[in-house]
Amino acid sequence: MASVFKKLISSELGENNYNKYFFVCQKSLQNKVFDSKEIYNDIYENLKNKDRITIKKMQGRLNDAMFLAIRISKTYFFSFLFFIGAIFFLITKDLHPIITILSILLMIMLFLAKTYEFIVNKYCFIDAHIVLVYKTVLDKMLIPGDGNNNTGVNS
């Protein structure tokens, strides 16, 4: 399972470009200097010929991905509470032990999947850095009079 941001960048700019950006960020981390110019310039070159409507759609998908990443983080605690409550409920009910055990095992597997999703999206700071650069490029391209207005329409 990939992070929400990795899926977005891979689908918008391609898996090869995502991998290239990831390794640039990883190299920057090793050097302890986060320089985004190379990534910014590459993303800008990939998008500079796109029209304003396409850029706005890309920005909408970016906003949706950011909302989803935040929602995953915010709902995890409630999932944890529900998980604990459901286990307590099953234990206190007078059910057949096999049914109780199988139900708890199934809930544990589902909760582990939810935990994995949470961890992948919570600690994907390299992906978040790439997305911030991507957002900066999209915002820059939507500034009226920036020379990137290929449709002739200002918003």
PDB file of C-alpha atoms in Angstrom:
ATOM      1  CA  MET A   1       0.000   0.000   0.000  1.00  0.00           C
ATOM      2  CA  ALA A   2       1.473   3.318  -1.072  1.00  0.00           C
ATOM      3  CA  SER A   3       0.838   6.663   0.552  1.00  0.00           C
ATOM      4  CA  VAL A   4      -1.869   8.912  -0.831  1.00  0.00           C
ATOM      5  CA  PHE A   5       0.786  11.380  -1.977  1.00  0.00           C
ATOM      6  CA  LYS A   6       2.839   8.735  -3.779  1.00  0.00           C
ATOM      7  CA  LYS A   7      -0.260   7.568  -5.646  1.00  0.00           C
ATOM      8  CA  LEU A   8      -1.072  11.137  -6.655  1.00  0.00           C
ATOM      9  CA  ILE A   9       2.408  12.044  -7.904  1.00  0.00           C
ATOM     10  CA  SER A  10       2.782   8.704  -9.684  1.00  0.00           C
ATOM     11  CA  SER A  11      -0.536   9.108 -11.480  1.00  0.00           C
ATOM     12  CA  GLU A  12      -0.059  12.795 -12.329  1.00  0.00           C
ATOM     13  CA  LEU A  13       3.607  12.800 -13.329  1.00  0.00           C
ATOM     14  CA  GLY A  14       4.454   9.124 -13.826  1.00  0.00           C
ATOM     15  CA  GLU A  15       6.071   6.438 -11.713  1.00  0.00           C
ATOM     16  CA  ASN A  16       9.542   7.134 -13.165  1.00  0.00           C
ATOM     17  CA  ASN A  17       9.343  10.820 -12.252  1.00  0.00           C
ATOM     18  CA  TYR A  18       8.122   9.964  -8.747  1.00  0.00           C
ATOM     19  CA  ASN A  19      11.081   7.615  -8.256  1.00  0.00           C
ATOM     20  CA  LYS A  20      13.468  10.278  -9.540  1.00  0.00           C
ATOM     21  CA  TYR A  21      12.028  12.892  -7.140  1.00  0.00           C
ATOM     22  CA  PHE A  22      12.111  10.409  -4.267  1.00  0.00           C
ATOM     23  CA  PHE A  23      15.805   9.684  -4.782  1.00  0.00           C
ATOM     24  CA  VAL A  24      16.612  13.406  -5.106  1.00  0.00           C
ATOM     25  CA  CYS A  25      14.880  14.027  -1.762  1.00  0.00           C
ATOM     26  CA  GLN A  26      16.586  11.031  -0.187  1.00  0.00           C
ATOM     27  CA  LYS A  27      19.953  12.301  -1.385  1.00  0.00           C
ATOM     28  CA  SER A  28      19.140  15.743   0.010  1.00  0.00           C
ATOM     29  CA  LEU A  29      18.346  14.181   3.384  1.00  0.00           C
ATOM     30  CA  GLN A  30      21.734  12.490   3.438  1.00  0.00           C
ATOM     31  CA  ASN A  31      23.375  15.850   2.722  1.00  0.00           C
ATOM     32  CA  LYS A  32      21.135  17.482   5.353  1.00  0.00           C
ATOM     33  CA  VAL A  33      20.160  20.192   2.837  1.00  0.00           C
ATOM     34  CA  PHE A  34      16.675  20.058   1.361  1.00  0.00           C
ATOM     35  CA  ASP A  35      17.066  21.724  -2.035  1.00  0.00           C
ATOM     36  CA  SER A  36      13.890  21.567  -4.105  1.00  0.00           C
ATOM     37  CA  LYS A  37      15.098  23.422  -7.188  1.00  0.00           C
ATOM     38  CA  GLU A  38      15.804  20.303  -9.245  1.00  0.00           C
ATOM     39  CA  ILE A  39      12.380  18.816  -8.473  1.00  0.00           C
ATOM     40  CA  TYR A  40      10.634  22.163  -8.978  1.00  0.00           C
ATOM     41  CA  ASN A  41      12.270  22.730 -12.366  1.00  0.00           C
ATOM     42  CA  ASP A  42      11.514  19.202 -13.552  1.00  0.00           C
ATOM     43  CA  ILE A  43       7.849  19.369 -12.511  1.00  0.00           C
ATOM     44  CA  TYR A  44       7.548  22.814 -14.094  1.00  0.00           C
ATOM     45  CA  GLU A  45       9.022  21.502 -17.360  1.00  0.00           C
ATOM     46  CA  ASN A  46       6.536  18.609 -17.333  1.00  0.00           C
ATOM     47  CA  LEU A  47       3.561  20.900 -16.788  1.00  0.00           C
ATOM     48  CA  LYS A  48       4.460  24.115 -18.598  1.00  0.00           C
ATOM     49  CA  ASN A  49       2.582  23.179 -21.782  1.00  0.00           C
ATOM     50  CA  LYS A  50      -0.639  22.238 -19.985  1.00  0.00           C
ATOM     51  CA  ASP A  51      -3.594  24.565 -20.246  1.00  0.00           C
ATOM     52  CA  ARG A  52      -5.119  26.380 -17.280  1.00  0.00           C
ATOM     53  CA  ILE A  53      -8.143  24.075 -17.052  1.00  0.00           C
ATOM     54  CA  THR A  54      -5.920  20.993 -16.820  1.00  0.00           C
ATOM     55  CA  ILE A  55      -3.773  22.667 -14.153  1.00  0.00           C
ATOM     56  CA  LYS A  56      -6.900  23.512 -12.140  1.00  0.00           C
ATOM     57  CA  LYS A  57      -8.057  19.884 -12.371  1.00  0.00           C
ATOM     58  CA  MET A  58      -4.632  18.742 -11.186  1.00  0.00           C
ATOM     59  CA  GLN A  59      -4.864  21.190  -8.313  1.00  0.00           C
ATOM     60  CA  GLY A  60      -8.310  19.810  -7.439  1.00  0.00           C
ATOM     61  CA  ARG A  61      -6.928  16.264  -7.343  1.00  0.00           C
ATOM     62  CA  LEU A  62      -4.074  17.510  -5.166  1.00  0.00           C
ATOM     63  CA  ASN A  63      -6.528  19.122  -2.745  1.00  0.00           C
ATOM     64  CA  ASP A  64      -8.551  15.881  -2.622  1.00  0.00           C
ATOM     65  CA  ALA A  65      -5.401  13.875  -1.859  1.00  0.00           C
ATOM     66  CA  MET A  66      -4.382  16.285   0.898  1.00  0.00           C
ATOM     67  CA  PHE A  67      -7.875  16.067   2.389  1.00  0.00           C
ATOM     68  CA  LEU A  68      -7.744  12.266   2.283  1.00  0.00           C
ATOM     69  CA  ALA A  69      -4.332  12.173   3.989  1.00  0.00           C
ATOM     70  CA  ILE A  70      -5.606  14.424   6.768  1.00  0.00           C
ATOM     71  CA  ARG A  71      -8.788  12.393   7.134  1.00  0.00           C
ATOM     72  CA  ILE A  72      -6.783   9.164   7.498  1.00  0.00           C
ATOM     73  CA  SER A  73      -4.775  10.732  10.322  1.00  0.00           C
ATOM     74  CA  LYS A  74      -7.776  12.212  12.099  1.00  0.00           C
ATOM     75  CA  THR A  75      -9.985   9.107  11.954  1.00  0.00           C
ATOM     76  CA  TYR A  76      -7.340   6.684  13.194  1.00  0.00           C
ATOM     77  CA  PHE A  77      -7.910   7.505  16.861  1.00  0.00           C
ATOM     78  CA  PHE A  78     -11.640   6.897  16.483  1.00  0.00           C
ATOM     79  CA  SER A  79     -10.917   3.616  14.728  1.00  0.00           C
ATOM     80  CA  PHE A  80      -8.748   2.622  17.661  1.00  0.00           C
ATOM     81  CA  LEU A  81     -11.499   3.483  20.150  1.00  0.00           C
ATOM     82  CA  PHE A  82     -14.048   1.551  18.097  1.00  0.00           C
ATOM     83  CA  PHE A  83     -11.688  -1.430  17.921  1.00  0.00           C
ATOM     84  CA  ILE A  84     -11.201  -1.481  21.705  1.00  0.00           C
ATOM     85  CA  GLY A  85     -14.933  -1.003  22.309  1.00  0.00           C
ATOM     86  CA  ALA A  86     -15.892  -3.772  19.885  1.00  0.00           C
ATOM     87  CA  ILE A  87     -13.472  -6.219  21.493  1.00  0.00           C
ATOM     88  CA  PHE A  88     -14.814  -5.354  24.926  1.00  0.00           C
ATOM     89  CA  PHE A  89     -18.361  -5.825  23.623  1.00  0.00           C
ATOM     90  CA  LEU A  90     -17.554  -9.251  22.153  1.00  0.00           C
ATOM     91  CA  ILE A  91     -15.844 -10.406  25.310  1.00  0.00           C
ATOM     92  CA  THR A  92     -18.750  -9.334  27.546  1.00  0.00           C
ATOM     93  CA  LYS A  93     -21.386 -10.999  25.350  1.00  0.00           C
ATOM     94  CA  ASP A  94     -22.189 -14.600  26.023  1.00  0.00           C
ATOM     95  CA  LEU A  95     -21.234 -15.864  22.552  1.00  0.00           C
ATOM     96  CA  HIS A  96     -19.773 -19.185  21.565  1.00  0.00           C
ATOM     97  CA  PRO A  97     -15.996 -18.963  22.198  1.00  0.00           C
ATOM     98  CA  ILE A  98     -15.109 -19.897  18.600  1.00  0.00           C
ATOM     99  CA  ILE A  99     -17.278 -17.074  17.243  1.00  0.00           C
ATOM    100  CA  THR A 100     -15.755 -14.625  19.710  1.00  0.00           C
ATOM    101  CA  ILE A 101     -12.188 -15.655  18.887  1.00  0.00           C
ATOM    102  CA  LEU A 102     -12.753 -15.591  15.107  1.00  0.00           C
ATOM    103  CA  SER A 103     -14.443 -12.196  15.356  1.00  0.00           C
ATOM    104  CA  ILE A 104     -11.606 -10.756  17.399  1.00  0.00           C
ATOM    105  CA  LEU A 105      -9.002 -12.177  14.999  1.00  0.00           C
ATOM    106  CA  LEU A 106     -10.823 -10.669  12.028  1.00  0.00           C
ATOM    107  CA  MET A 107     -11.036  -7.308  13.788  1.00  0.00           C
ATOM    108  CA  ILE A 108      -7.318  -7.472  14.642  1.00  0.00           C
ATOM    109  CA  MET A 109      -6.446  -8.095  10.977  1.00  0.00           C
ATOM    110  CA  LEU A 110      -8.630  -5.180   9.860  1.00  0.00           C
ATOM    111  CA  PHE A 111      -7.200  -2.917  12.537  1.00  0.00           C
ATOM    112  CA  LEU A 112      -3.656  -3.861  11.516  1.00  0.00           C
ATOM    113  CA  ALA A 113      -4.507  -2.878   7.926  1.00  0.00           C
ATOM    114  CA  LYS A 114      -5.878   0.453   9.201  1.00  0.00           C
ATOM    115  CA  THR A 115      -2.739   0.937  11.313  1.00  0.00           C
ATOM    116  CA  TYR A 116      -0.512   0.231   8.315  1.00  0.00           C
ATOM    117  CA  GLU A 117      -2.448   2.772   6.231  1.00  0.00           C
ATOM    118  CA  PHE A 118      -2.104   5.324   9.031  1.00  0.00           C
ATOM    119  CA  ILE A 119       1.646   4.794   9.437  1.00  0.00           C
ATOM    120  CA  VAL A 120       2.344   4.901   5.693  1.00  0.00           C
ATOM    121  CA  ASN A 121       0.473   8.184   5.319  1.00  0.00           C
ATOM    122  CA  LYS A 122       1.629   9.736   8.597  1.00  0.00           C
ATOM    123  CA  TYR A 123       5.344   9.174   8.063  1.00  0.00           C
ATOM    124  CA  CYS A 124       5.746   9.778   4.331  1.00  0.00           C
ATOM    125  CA  PHE A 125       7.616  13.048   4.752  1.00  0.00           C
ATOM    126  CA  ILE A 126       9.543  12.611   1.501  1.00  0.00           C
ATOM    127  CA  ASP A 127       6.251  12.211  -0.369  1.00  0.00           C
ATOM    128  CA  ALA A 128       4.874  15.232   1.489  1.00  0.00           C
ATOM    129  CA  HIS A 129       7.912  17.262   0.457  1.00  0.00           C
ATOM    130  CA  ILE A 130       7.439  16.289  -3.199  1.00  0.00           C
ATOM    131  CA  VAL A 131       3.744  17.193  -2.955  1.00  0.00           C
ATOM    132  CA  LEU A 132       4.598  20.605  -1.488  1.00  0.00           C
ATOM    133  CA  VAL A 133       6.910  21.295  -4.419  1.00  0.00           C
ATOM    134  CA  TYR A 134       4.186  20.067  -6.804  1.00  0.00           C
ATOM    135  CA  LYS A 135       1.655  22.367  -5.111  1.00  0.00           C
ATOM    136  CA  THR A 136       4.060  25.289  -5.424  1.00  0.00           C
ATOM    137  CA  VAL A 137       4.458  24.645  -9.157  1.00  0.00           C
ATOM    138  CA  LEU A 138       0.683  24.402  -9.674  1.00  0.00           C
ATOM    139  CA  ASP A 139       0.076  27.590  -7.685  1.00  0.00           C
ATOM    140  CA  LYS A 140       2.777  29.425  -9.636  1.00  0.00           C
ATOM    141  CA  MET A 141       1.280  28.306 -12.949  1.00  0.00           C
ATOM    142  CA  LEU A 142      -2.163  29.601 -11.958  1.00  0.00           C
ATOM    143  CA  ILE A 143      -0.976  33.123 -11.141  1.00  0.00           C
ATOM    144  CA  PRO A 144      -2.591  35.402 -13.755  1.00  0.00           C
ATOM    145  CA  GLY A 145      -0.095  37.020 -16.114  1.00  0.00           C
ATOM    146  CA  ASP A 146       2.618  34.508 -15.303  1.00  0.00           C
ATOM    147  CA  GLY A 147       2.979  33.509 -18.937  1.00  0.00           C
ATOM    148  CA  ASN A 148       1.489  30.081 -18.325  1.00  0.00           C
ATOM    149  CA  ASN A 149      -2.054  31.021 -19.189  1.00  0.00           C
ATOM    150  CA  ASN A 150      -2.432  28.943 -22.349  1.00  0.00           C
ATOM    151  CA  THR A 151      -6.200  29.272 -22.505  1.00  0.00           C
ATOM    152  CA  GLY A 152      -6.370  33.042 -22.325  1.00  0.00           C
ATOM    153  CA  VAL A 153      -8.740  32.791 -19.377  1.00  0.00           C
ATOM    154  CA  ASN A 154      -8.088  34.388 -16.003  1.00  0.00           C
ATOM    155  CA  SER A 155      -9.796  33.097 -12.911  1.00  0.00           C
TER     156      SER A 155
END
